[in-house]
XYZ file of N, CA and C in Angstrom:
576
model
N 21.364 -22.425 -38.635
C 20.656 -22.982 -37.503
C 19.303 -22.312 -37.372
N 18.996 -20.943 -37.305
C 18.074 -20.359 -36.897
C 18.532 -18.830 -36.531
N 17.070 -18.235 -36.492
C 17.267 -17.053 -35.563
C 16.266 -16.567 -34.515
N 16.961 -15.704 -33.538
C 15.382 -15.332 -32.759
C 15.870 -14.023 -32.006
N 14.613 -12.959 -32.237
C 14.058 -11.602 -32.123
C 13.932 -11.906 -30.476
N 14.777 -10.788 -29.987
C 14.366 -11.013 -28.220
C 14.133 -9.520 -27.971
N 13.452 -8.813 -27.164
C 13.103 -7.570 -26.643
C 13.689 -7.446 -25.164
N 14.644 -6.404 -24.762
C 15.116 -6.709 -23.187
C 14.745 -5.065 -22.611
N 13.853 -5.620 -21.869
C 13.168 -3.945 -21.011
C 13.523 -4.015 -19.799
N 14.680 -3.221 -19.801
C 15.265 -2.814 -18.671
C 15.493 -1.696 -17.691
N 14.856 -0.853 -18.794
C 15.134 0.549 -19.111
C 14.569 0.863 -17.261
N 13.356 0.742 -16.977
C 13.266 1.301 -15.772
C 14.090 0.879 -14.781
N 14.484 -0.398 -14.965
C 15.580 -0.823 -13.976
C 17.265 0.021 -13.844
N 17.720 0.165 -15.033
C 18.568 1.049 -15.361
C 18.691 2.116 -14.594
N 17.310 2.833 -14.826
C 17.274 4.584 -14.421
C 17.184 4.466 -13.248
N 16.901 3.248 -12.378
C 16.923 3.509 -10.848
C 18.235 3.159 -10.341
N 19.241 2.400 -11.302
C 20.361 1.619 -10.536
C 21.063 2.753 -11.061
N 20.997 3.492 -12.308
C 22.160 4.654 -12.784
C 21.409 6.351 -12.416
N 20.088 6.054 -12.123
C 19.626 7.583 -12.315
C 19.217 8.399 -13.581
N 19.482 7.582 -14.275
C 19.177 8.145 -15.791
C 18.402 8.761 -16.074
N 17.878 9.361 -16.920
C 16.862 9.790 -17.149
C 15.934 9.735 -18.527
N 14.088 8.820 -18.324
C 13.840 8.715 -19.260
C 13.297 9.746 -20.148
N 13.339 9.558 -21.335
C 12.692 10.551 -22.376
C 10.900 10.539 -21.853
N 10.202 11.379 -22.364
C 8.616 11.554 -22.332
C 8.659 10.672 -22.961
N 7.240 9.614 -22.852
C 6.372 8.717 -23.551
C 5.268 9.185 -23.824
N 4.802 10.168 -23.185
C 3.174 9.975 -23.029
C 2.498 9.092 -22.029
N 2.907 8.529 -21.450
C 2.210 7.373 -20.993
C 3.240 6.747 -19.530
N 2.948 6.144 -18.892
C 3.791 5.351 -17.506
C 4.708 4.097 -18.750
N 5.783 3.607 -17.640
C 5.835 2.431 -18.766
C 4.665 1.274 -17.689
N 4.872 0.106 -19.103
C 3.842 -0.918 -18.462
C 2.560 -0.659 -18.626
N 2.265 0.639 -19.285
C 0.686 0.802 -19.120
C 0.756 0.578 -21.041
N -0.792 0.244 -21.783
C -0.499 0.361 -23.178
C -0.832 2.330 -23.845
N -0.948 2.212 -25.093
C -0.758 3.468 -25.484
C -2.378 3.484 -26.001
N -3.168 2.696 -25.981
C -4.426 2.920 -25.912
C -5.484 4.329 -26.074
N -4.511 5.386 -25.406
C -5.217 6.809 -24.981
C -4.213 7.529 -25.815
N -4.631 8.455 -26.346
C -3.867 9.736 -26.624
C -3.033 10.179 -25.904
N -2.133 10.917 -26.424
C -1.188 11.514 -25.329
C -1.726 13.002 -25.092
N -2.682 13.376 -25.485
C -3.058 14.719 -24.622
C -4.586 14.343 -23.900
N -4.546 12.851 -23.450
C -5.500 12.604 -22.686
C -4.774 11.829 -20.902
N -3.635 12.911 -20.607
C -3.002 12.504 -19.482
C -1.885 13.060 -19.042
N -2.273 13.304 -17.863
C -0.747 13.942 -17.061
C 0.376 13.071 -16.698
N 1.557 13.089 -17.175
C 2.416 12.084 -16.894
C 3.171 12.814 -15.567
N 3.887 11.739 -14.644
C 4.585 12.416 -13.338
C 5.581 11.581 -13.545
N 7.093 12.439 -13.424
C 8.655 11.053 -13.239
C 9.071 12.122 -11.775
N 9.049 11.252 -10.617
C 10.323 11.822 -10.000
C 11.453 11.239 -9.893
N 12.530 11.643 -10.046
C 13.576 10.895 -10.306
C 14.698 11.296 -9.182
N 14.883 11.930 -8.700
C 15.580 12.190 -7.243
C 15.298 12.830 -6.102
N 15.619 12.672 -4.975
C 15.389 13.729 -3.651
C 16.993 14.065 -3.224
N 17.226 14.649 -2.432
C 19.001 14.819 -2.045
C 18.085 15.978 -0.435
N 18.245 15.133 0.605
C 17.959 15.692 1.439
C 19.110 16.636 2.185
N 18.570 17.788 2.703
C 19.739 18.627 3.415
C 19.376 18.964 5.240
N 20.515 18.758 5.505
C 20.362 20.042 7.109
C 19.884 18.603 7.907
N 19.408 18.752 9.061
C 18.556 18.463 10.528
C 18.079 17.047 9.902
N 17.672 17.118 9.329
C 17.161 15.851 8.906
C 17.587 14.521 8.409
N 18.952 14.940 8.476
C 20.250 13.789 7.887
C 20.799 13.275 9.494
N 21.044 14.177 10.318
C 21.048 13.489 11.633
C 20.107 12.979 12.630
N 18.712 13.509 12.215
C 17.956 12.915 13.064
C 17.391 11.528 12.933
N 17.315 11.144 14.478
C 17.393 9.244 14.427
C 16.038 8.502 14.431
N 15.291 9.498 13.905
C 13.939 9.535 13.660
C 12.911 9.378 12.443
N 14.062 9.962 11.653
C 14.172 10.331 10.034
C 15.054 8.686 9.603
N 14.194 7.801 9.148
C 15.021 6.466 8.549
C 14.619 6.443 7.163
N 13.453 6.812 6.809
C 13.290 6.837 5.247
C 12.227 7.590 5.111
N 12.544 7.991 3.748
C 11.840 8.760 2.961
C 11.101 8.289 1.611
N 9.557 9.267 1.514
C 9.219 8.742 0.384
C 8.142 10.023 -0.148
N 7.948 9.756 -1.754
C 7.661 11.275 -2.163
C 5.634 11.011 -2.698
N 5.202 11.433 -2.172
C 3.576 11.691 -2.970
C 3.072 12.989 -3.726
N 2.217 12.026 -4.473
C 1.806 13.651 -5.673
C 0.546 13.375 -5.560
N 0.060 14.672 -5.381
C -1.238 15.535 -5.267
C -1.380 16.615 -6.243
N -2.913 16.334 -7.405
C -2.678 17.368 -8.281
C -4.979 16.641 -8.283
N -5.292 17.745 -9.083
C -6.544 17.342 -9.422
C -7.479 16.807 -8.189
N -8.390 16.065 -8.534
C -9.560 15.182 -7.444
C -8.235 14.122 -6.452
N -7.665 13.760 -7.020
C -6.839 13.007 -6.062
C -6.789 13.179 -4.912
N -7.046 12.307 -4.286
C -6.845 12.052 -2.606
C -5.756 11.521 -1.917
N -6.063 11.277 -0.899
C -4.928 10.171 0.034
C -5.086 8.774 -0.644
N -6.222 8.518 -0.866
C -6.274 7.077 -0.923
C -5.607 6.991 -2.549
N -5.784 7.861 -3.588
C -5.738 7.887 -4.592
C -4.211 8.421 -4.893
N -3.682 9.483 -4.387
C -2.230 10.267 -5.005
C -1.140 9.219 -5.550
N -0.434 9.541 -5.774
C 0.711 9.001 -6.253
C 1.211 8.601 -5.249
N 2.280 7.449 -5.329
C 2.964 7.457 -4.289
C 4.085 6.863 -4.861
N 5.370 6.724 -4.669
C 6.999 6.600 -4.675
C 6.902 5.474 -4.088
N 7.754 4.542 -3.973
C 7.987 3.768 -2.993
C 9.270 3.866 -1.823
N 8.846 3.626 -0.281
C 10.148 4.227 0.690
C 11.258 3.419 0.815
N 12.424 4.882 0.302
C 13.231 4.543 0.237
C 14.337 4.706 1.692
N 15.427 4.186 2.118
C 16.414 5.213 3.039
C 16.745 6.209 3.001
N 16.834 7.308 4.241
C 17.473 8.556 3.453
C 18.569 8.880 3.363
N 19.512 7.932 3.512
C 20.870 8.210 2.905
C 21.710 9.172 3.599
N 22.845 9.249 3.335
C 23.799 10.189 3.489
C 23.806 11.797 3.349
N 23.167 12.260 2.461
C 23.143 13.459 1.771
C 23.939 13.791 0.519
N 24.768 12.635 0.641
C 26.198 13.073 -0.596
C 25.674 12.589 -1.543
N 24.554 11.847 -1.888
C 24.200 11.491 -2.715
C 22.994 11.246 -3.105
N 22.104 11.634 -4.192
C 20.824 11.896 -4.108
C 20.070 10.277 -4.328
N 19.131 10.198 -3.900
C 18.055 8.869 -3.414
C 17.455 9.228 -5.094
N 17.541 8.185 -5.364
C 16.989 7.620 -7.163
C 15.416 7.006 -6.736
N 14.474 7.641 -7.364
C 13.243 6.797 -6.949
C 12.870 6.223 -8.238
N 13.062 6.992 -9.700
C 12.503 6.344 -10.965
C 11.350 6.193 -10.734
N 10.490 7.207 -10.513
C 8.990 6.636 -9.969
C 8.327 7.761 -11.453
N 7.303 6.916 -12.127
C 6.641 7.377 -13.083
C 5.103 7.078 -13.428
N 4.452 7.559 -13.381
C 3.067 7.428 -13.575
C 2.190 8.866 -13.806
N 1.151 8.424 -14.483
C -0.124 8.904 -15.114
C -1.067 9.649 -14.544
N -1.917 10.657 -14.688
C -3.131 10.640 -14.043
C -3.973 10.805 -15.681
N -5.250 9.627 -15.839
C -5.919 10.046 -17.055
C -7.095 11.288 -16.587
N -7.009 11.535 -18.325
C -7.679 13.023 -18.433
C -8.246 12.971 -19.793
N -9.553 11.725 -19.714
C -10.053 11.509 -21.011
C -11.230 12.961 -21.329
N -11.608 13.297 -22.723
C -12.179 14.266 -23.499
C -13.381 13.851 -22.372
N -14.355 14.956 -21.793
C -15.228 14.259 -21.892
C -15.898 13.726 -20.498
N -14.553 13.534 -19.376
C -14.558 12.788 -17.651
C -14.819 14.000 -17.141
N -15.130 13.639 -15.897
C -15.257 14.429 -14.691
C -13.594 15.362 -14.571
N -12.667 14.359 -14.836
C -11.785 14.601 -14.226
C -10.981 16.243 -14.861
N -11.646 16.006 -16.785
C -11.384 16.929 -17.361
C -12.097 18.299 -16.665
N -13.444 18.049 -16.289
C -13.886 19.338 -15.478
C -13.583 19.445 -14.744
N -12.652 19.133 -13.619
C -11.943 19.586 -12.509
C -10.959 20.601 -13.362
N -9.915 19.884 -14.299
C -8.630 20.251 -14.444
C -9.244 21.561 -15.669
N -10.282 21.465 -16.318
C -10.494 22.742 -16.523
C -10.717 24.061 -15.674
N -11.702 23.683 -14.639
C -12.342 24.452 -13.418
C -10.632 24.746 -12.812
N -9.835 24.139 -12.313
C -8.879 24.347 -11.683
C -7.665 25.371 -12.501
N -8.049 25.282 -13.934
C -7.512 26.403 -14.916
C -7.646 27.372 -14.797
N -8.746 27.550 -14.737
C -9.990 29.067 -14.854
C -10.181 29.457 -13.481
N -9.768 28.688 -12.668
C -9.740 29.563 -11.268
C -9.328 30.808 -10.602
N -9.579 31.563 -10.406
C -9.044 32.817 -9.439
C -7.632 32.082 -8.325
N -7.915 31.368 -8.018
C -6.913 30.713 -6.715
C -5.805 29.741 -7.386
N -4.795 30.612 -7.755
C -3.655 29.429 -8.716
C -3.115 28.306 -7.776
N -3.116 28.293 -6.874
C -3.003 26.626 -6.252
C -3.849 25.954 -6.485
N -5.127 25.808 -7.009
C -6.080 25.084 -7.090
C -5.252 24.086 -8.435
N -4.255 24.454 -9.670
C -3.648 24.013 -10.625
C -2.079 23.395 -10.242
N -1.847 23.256 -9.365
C -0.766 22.838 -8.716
C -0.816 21.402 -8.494
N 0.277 20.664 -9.066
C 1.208 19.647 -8.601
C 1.966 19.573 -7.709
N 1.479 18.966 -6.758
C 2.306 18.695 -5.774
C 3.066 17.747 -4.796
N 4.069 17.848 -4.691
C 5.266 17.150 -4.249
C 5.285 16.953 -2.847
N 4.672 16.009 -2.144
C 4.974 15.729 -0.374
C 5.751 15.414 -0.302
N 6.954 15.406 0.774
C 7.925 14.767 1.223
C 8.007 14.137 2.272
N 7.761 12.893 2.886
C 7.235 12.319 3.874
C 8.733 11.397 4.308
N 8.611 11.498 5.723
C 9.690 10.341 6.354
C 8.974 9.695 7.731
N 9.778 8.752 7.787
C 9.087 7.405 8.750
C 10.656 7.240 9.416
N 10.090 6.369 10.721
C 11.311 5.917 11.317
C 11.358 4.503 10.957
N 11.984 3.866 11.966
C 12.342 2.330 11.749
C 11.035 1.901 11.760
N 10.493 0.656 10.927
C 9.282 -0.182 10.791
C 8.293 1.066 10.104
N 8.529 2.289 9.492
C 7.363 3.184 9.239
C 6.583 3.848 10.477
N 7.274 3.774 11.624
C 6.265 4.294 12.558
C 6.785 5.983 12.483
N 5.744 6.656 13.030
C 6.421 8.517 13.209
C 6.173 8.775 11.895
N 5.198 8.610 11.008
C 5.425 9.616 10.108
C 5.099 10.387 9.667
N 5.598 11.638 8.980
C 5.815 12.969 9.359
C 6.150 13.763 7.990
N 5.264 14.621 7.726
C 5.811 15.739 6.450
C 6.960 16.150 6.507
N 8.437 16.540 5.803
C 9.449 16.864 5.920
C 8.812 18.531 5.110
N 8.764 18.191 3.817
C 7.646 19.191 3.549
C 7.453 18.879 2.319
N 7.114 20.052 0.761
C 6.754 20.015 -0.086
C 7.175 20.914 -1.204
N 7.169 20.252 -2.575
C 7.478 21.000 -3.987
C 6.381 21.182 -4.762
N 6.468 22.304 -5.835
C 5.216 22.750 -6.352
C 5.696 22.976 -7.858
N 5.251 22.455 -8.943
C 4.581 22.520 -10.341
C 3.242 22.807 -10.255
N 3.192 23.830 -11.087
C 2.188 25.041 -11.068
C 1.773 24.368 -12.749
N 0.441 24.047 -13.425
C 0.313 23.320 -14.484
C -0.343 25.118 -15.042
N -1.359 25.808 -14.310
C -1.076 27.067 -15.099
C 0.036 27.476 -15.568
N 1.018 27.957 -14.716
C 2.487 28.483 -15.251
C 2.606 27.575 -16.742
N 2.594 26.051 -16.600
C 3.067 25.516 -17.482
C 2.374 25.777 -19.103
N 0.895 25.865 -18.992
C -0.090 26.516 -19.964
C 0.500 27.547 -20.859
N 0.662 28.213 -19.509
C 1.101 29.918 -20.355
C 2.671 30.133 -20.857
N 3.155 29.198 -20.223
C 4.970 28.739 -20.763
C 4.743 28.369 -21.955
N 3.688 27.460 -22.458
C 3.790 26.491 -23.455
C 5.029 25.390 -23.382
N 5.261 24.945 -22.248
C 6.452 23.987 -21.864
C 6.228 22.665 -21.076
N 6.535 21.692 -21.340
C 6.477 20.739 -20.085
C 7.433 20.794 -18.980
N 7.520 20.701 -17.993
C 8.522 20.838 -17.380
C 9.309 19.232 -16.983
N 10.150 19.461 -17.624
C 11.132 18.583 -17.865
C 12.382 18.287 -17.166
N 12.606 17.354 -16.084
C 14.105 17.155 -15.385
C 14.210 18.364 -14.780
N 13.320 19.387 -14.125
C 13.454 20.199 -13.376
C 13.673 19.717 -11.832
N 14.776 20.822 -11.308
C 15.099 20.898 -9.863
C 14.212 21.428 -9.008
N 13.303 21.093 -8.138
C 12.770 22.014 -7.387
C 13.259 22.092 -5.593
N 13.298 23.138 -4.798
C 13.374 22.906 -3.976
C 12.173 22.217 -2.929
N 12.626 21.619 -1.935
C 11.592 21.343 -1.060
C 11.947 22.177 0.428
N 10.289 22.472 0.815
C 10.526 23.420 1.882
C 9.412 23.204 2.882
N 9.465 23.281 3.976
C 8.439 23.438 5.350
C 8.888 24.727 5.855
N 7.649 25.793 6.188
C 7.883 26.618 6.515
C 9.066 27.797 6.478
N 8.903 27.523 5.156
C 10.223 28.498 4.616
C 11.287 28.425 4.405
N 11.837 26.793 5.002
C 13.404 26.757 4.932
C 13.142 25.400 3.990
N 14.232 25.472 3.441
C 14.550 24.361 2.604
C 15.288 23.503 3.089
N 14.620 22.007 2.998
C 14.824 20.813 3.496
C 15.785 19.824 2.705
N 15.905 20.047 1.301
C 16.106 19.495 0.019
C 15.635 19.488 -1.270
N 16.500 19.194 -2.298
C 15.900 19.071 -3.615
C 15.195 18.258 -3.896
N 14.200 18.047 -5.348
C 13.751 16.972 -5.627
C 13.353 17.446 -7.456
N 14.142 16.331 -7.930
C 14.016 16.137 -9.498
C 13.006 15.585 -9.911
N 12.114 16.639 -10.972
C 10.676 16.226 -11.192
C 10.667 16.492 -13.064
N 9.657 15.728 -13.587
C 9.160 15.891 -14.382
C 7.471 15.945 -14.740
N 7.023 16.882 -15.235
C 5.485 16.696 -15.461
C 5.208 17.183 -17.106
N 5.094 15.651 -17.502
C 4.768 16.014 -19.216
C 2.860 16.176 -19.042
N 2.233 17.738 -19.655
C 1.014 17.586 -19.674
C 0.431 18.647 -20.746
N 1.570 19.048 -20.763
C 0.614 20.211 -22.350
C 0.082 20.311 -23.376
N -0.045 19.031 -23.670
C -0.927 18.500 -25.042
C -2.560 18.839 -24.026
N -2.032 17.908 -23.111
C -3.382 18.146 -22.448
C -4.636 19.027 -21.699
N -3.127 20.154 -21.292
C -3.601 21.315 -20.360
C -4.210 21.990 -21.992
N -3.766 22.383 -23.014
C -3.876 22.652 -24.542
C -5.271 22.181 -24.806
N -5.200 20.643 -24.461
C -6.678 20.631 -25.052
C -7.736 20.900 -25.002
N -7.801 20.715 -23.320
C -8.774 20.904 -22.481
C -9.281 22.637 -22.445
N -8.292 23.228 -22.429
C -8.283 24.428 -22.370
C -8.455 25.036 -24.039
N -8.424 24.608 -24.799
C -8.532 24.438 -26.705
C -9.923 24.759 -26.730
């Protein structure tokens, strides 16, 4: 009769309905491979599991996670999309993955160099907001924040991979949140 070649990309759908977890690409999916892979910071968060005060309060209806690293702004950071916050027994799957480019050459590379070579190691920090809203998004409110340190990662020679971090406001910990930041080709180059 015939035959026919079909391609089924599901994969991000998967990791949000099972949690899975994807391998590094280099790249977001959906975007092409166009750029090098040490011309970009990749970001996956892949869970939150909230704890304590914040699971009973009737104020707290959902949650959602933003990343701040480099020139990025408000208008610009990353953002998750909001989810409920659940029970606690079980951690909130966001599958959220994306890029920041860091072509040879941009502005953006002289930040993330300047932010290398800095005296002030937060200036090299990734960072993790944890934000909740009530019903309709109104009230919303920092729960607090996680930190990938891209120096540390330099001098590791490591990406940090499916790492746990805690999240914390003012010292106490609010919950976990499962992160990945593939960037050491890049922090390497720039810094090369």
């Amino acid at each position: 009769i015939g035959s026919m070649t079909v391609s089924v990309l599901a994969f991000e759908a998967l990791t949000r309905v099972k949690g899975l977890r994807a391998p590094p690409t280099g790249r977001a999916p959906g975007t092409s491979s166009v750029g090098r892979d040490d011309e970009a910071i990749v970001v996956h968060v892949s869970t939150l599991l909230l704890e304590g005060a914040h699971l009973q309060d009737p104020g707290v209806e959902n949650v959602s996670v933003e990343v701040e690293m480099l020139d990025l702004d408000d208008a610009t950071a990353l953002k998750t999309e909001t989810l409920p916050k659940g029970d606690g027994k079980r951690p909130l799957t966001f599958g959220f993955r994306s890029e920041v480019r860091v072509e040879a050459g941009s502005a953006r590379e002289k930040v993330l160099r300047g932010v290398l070579k800095s005296t002030n190691g937060d200036d090299a920090d990734v960072v993790f907001f944890v934000y909740a809203s009530g019903r309709g998004g109104k009230g919303r409110k920092e729960l607090g924040e996680a930190v990938v340190s891209l120096r540390r990662m330099l001098d590791a020679k490591r990406d940090e991979r499916d790492v746990t971090l805690s999240v914390a406001s003012a010292g106490q910990r609010v919950g976990t949140l499962s992160v990945s930041v593939f960037a050491l080709a890049t922090l390497a180059r720039v810094m090369g």
